[in-house]
Each structure stands twice: as structure tokens, then as C-alpha cells.
GROMACS .gro file of N, CA and C in nm:
model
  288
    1UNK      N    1   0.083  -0.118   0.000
    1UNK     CA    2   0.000   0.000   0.000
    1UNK      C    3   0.088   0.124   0.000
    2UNK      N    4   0.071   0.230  -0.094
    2UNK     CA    5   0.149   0.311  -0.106
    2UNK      C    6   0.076   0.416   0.027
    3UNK      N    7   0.191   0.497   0.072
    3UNK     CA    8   0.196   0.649   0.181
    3UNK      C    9   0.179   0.742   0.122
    4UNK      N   10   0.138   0.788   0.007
    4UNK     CA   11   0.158   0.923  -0.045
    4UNK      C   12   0.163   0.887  -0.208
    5UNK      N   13   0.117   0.980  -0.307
    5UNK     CA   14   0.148   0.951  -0.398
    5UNK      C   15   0.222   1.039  -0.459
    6UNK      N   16   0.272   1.136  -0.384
    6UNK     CA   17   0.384   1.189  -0.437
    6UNK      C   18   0.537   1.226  -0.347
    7UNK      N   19   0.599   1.259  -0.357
    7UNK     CA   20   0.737   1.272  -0.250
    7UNK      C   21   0.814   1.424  -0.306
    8UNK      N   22   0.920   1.493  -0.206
    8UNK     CA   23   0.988   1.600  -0.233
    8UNK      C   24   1.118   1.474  -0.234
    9UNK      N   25   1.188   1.550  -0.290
    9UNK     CA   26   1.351   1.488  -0.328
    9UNK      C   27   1.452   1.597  -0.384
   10UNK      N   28   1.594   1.596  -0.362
   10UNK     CA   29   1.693   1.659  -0.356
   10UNK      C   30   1.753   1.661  -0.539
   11UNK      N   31   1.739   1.516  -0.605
   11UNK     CA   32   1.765   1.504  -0.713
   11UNK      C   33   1.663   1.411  -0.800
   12UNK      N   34   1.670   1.425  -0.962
   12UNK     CA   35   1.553   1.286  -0.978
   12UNK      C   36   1.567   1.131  -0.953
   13UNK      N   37   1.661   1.133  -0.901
   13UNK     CA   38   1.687   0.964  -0.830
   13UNK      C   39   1.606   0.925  -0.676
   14UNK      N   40   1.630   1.045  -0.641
   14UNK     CA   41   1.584   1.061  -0.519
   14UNK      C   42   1.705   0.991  -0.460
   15UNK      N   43   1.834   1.035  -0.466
   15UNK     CA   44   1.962   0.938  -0.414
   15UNK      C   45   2.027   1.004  -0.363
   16UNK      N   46   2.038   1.181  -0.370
   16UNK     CA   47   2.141   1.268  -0.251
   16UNK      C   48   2.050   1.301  -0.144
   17UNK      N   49   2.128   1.333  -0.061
   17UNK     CA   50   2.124   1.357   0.122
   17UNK      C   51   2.015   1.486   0.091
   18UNK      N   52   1.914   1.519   0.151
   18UNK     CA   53   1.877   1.623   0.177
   18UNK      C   54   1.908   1.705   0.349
   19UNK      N   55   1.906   1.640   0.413
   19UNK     CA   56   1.928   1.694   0.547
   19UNK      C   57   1.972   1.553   0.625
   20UNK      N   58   2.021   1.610   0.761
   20UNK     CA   59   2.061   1.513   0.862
   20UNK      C   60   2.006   1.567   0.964
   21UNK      N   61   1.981   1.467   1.077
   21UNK     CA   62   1.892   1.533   1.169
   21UNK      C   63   1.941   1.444   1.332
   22UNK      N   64   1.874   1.452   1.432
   22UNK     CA   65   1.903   1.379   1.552
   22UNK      C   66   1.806   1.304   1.589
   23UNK      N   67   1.764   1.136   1.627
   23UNK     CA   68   1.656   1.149   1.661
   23UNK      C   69   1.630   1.171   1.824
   24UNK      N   70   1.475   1.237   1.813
   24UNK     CA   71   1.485   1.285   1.942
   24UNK      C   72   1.441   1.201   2.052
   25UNK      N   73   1.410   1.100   2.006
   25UNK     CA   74   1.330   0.947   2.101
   25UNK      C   75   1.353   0.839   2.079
   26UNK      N   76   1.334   0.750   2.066
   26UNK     CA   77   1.354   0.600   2.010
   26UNK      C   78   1.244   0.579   1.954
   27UNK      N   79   1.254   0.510   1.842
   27UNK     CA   80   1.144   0.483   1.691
   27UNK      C   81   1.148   0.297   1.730
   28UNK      N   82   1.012   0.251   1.662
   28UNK     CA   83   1.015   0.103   1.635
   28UNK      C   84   0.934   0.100   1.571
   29UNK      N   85   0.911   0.130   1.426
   29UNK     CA   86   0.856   0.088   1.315
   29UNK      C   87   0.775  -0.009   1.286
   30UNK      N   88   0.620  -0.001   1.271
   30UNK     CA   89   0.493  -0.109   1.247
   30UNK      C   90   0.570  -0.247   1.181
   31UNK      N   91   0.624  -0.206   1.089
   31UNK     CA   92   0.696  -0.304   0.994
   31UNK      C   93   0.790  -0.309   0.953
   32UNK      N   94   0.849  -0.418   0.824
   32UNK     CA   95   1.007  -0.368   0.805
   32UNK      C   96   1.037  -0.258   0.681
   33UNK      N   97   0.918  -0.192   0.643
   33UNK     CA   98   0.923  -0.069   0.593
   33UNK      C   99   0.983   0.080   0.643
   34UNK      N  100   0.953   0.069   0.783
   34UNK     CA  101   1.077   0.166   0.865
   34UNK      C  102   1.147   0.144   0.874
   35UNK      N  103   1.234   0.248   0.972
   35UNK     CA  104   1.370   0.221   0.997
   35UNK      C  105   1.337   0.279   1.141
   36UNK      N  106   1.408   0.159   1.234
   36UNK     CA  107   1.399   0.190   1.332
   36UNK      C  108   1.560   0.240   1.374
   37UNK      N  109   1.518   0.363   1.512
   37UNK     CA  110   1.591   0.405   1.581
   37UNK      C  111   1.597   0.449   1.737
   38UNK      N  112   1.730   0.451   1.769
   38UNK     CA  113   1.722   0.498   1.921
   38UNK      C  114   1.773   0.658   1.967
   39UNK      N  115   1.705   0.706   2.032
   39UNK     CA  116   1.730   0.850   2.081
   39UNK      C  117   1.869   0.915   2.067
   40UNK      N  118   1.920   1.009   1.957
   40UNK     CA  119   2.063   1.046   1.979
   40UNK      C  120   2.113   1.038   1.853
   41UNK      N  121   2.056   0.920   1.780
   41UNK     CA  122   2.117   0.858   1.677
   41UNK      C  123   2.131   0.904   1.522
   42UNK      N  124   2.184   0.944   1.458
   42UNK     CA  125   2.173   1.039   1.358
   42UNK      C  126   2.131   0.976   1.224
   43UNK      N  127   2.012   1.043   1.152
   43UNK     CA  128   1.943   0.993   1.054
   43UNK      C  129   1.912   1.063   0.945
   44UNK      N  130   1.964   1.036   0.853
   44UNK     CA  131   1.992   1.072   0.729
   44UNK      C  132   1.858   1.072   0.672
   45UNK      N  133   1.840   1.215   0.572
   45UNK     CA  134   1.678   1.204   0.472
   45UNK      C  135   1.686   1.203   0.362
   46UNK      N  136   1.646   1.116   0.281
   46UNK     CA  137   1.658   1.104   0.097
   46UNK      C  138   1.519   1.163   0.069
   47UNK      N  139   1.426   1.180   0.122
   47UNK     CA  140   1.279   1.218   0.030
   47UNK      C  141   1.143   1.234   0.173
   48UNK      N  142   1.090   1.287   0.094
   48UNK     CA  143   1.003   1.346   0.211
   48UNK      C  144   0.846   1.332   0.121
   49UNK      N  145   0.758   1.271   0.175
   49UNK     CA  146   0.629   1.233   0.106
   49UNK      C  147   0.544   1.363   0.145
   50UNK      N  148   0.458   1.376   0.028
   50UNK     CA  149   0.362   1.531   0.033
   50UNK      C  150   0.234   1.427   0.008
   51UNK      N  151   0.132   1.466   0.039
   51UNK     CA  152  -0.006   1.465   0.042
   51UNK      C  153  -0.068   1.386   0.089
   52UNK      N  154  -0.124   1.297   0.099
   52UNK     CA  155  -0.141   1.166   0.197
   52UNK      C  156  -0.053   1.177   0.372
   53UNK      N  157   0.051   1.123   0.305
   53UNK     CA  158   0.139   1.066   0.477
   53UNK      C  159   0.276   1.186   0.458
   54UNK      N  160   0.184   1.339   0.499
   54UNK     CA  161   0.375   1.440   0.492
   54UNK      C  162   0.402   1.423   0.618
   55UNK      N  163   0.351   1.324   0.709
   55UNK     CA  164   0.380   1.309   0.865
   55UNK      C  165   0.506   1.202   0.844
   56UNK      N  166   0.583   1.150   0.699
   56UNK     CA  167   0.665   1.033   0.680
   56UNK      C  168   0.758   1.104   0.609
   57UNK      N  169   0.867   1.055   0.646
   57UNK     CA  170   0.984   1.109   0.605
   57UNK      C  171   1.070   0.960   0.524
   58UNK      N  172   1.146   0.942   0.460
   58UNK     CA  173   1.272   0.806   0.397
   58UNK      C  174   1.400   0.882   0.419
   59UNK      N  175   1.475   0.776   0.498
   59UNK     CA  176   1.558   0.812   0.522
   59UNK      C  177   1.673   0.697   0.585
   60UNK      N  178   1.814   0.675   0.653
   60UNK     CA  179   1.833   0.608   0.663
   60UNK      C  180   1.939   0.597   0.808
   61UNK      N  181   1.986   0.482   0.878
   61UNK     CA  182   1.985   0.527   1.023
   61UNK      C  183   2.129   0.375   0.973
   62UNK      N  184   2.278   0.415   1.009
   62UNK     CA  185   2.334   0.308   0.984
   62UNK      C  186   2.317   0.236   0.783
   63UNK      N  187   2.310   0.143   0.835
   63UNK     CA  188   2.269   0.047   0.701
   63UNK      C  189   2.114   0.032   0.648
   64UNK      N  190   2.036   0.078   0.714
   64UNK     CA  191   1.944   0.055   0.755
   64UNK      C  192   1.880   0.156   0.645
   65UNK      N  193   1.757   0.115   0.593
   65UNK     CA  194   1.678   0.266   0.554
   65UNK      C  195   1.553   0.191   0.569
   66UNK      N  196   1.461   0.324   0.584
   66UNK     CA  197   1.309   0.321   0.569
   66UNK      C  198   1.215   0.461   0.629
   67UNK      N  199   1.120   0.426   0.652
   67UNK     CA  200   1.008   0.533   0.677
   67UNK      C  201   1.027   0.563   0.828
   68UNK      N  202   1.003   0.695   0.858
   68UNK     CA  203   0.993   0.715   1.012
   68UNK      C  204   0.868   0.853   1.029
   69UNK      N  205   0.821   0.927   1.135
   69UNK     CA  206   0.747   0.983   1.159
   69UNK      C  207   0.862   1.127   1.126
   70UNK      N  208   0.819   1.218   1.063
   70UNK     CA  209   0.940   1.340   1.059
   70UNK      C  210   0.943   1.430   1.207
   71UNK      N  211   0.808   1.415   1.299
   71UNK     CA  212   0.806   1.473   1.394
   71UNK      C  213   0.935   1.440   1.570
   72UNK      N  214   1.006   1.333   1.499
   72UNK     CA  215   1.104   1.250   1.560
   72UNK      C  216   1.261   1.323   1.546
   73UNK      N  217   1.240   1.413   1.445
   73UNK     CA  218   1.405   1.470   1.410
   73UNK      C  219   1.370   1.609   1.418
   74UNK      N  220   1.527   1.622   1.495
   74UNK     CA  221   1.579   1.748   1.500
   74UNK      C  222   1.655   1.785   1.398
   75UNK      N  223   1.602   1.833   1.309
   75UNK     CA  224   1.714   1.876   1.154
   75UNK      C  225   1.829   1.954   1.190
   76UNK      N  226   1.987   1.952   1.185
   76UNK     CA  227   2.098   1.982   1.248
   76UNK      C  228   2.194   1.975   1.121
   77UNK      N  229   2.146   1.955   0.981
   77UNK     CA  230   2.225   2.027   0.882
   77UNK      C  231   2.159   1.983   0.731
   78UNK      N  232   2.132   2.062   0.665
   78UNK     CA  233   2.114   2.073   0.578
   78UNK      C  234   2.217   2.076   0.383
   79UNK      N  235   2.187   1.970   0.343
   79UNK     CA  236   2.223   1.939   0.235
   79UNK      C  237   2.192   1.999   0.107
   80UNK      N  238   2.078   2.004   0.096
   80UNK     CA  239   2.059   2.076  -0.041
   80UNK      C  240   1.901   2.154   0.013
   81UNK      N  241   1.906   2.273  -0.039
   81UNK     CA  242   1.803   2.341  -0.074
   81UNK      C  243   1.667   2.325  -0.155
   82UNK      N  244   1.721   2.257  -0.249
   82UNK     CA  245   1.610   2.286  -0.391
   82UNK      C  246   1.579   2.114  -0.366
   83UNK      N  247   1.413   2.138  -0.362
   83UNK     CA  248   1.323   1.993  -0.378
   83UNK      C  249   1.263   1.994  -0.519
   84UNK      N  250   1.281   1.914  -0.556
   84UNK     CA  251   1.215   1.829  -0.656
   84UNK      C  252   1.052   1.768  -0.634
   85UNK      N  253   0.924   1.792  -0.695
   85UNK     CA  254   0.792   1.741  -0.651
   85UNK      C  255   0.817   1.602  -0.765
   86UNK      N  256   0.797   1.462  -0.688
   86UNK     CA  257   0.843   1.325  -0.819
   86UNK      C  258   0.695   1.257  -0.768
   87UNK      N  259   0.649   1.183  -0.826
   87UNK     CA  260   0.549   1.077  -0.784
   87UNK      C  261   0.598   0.959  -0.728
   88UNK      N  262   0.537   0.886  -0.620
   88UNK     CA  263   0.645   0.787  -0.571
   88UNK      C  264   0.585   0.667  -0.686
   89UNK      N  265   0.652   0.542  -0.648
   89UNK     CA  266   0.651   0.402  -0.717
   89UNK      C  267   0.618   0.315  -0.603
   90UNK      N  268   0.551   0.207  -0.685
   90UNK     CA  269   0.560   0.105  -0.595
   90UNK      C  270   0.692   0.044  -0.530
   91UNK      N  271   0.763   0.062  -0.569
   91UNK     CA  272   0.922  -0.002  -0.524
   91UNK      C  273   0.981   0.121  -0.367
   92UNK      N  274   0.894   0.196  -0.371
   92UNK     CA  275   0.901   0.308  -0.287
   92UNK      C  276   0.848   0.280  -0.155
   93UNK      N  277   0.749   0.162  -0.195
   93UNK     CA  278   0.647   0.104  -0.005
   93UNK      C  279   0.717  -0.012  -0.015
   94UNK      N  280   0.789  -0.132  -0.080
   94UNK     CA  281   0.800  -0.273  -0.050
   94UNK      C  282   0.937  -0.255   0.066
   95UNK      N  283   0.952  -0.372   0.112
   95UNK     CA  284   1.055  -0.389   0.238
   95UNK      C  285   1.212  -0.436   0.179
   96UNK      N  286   1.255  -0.364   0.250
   96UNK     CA  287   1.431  -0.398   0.159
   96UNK      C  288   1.501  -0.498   0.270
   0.00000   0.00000   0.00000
């Protein structure tokens, strides 16, 4: 089931860093579509979903990537400026 049917992104790959952030709590993700994390831990953002779920952020924590709540990060540096509006894909909700 897709989150959004569209996403912001940094490039059209949706493959550079847009921001880095802190998280501010510990995360544990419904499924293995998130990415879970613990309080402190620094988490990287590739794309940010608009309309449906903009409460979801992709991003990645370690080796690890997936979906988290954006209300969880403290944004603490910024990568690129300019977003891109892309439509997501199905390959965008399945579990890696």
C-alpha cells in the first residue's frame, strides 16, 4: 500500500542527502518498511512524502533505511536546498 502519492527529493533519483537530523526518542517501526531508531542517533533524509502521509519522512539510520514519523528529528544540517515534486513508485512502499 502506497503512503503518499507523491514525495519531495533533492535530485531525480531521489539518491542525494537532503538533510541530517538527531533522533529525538527511540522509533520502532509497524513493519520492516521503517527504519527503526534509538534516541541520539543520527538519521539521514533522501525524500520526504507530500499529500497523503507528509507526517513520513525516507531516510536512513546506519545500514538501515526506511520510513519514520518526521516529527522525531531534529534537523541539524542541511544538504541541499532545492526539492524536486516526483510521484512515488511502488518499489518506494516494498521492504528492503
Amino acid at each position: 500500500r502506497r503512503f503518499a502519492e507523491r514525495k519531495r527529493c533533492a535530485d531525480l533519483e531521489c539518491s542525494m542527502l537532503m538533510c541530517r537530523g538527531k533522533a529525538m526518542r527511540d522509533f520502532k517501526g509497524p513493519d520492516c518498511r521503517f527504519v527503526n531508531f534509538k534516541k541520539g542517533e543520527a538519521v539521514y533524509v533522501y525524500y520526504k512524502l507530500i499529500g497523503k502521509s507528509t507526517e513520513l519522512w525516507a531516510g536512513s539510520v546506519g545500514s538501515d533505511f526506511g520510513y519514520f514519523p518526521k516529527d522525531l528529528l531534529e534537523i541539524n544540517h542541511n544538504y541541499s536546498n532545492e526539492e524536486l515534486e516526483l510521484p512515488t513508485d511502488e518499489t518506494d512502499f516494498v521492504c528492503f
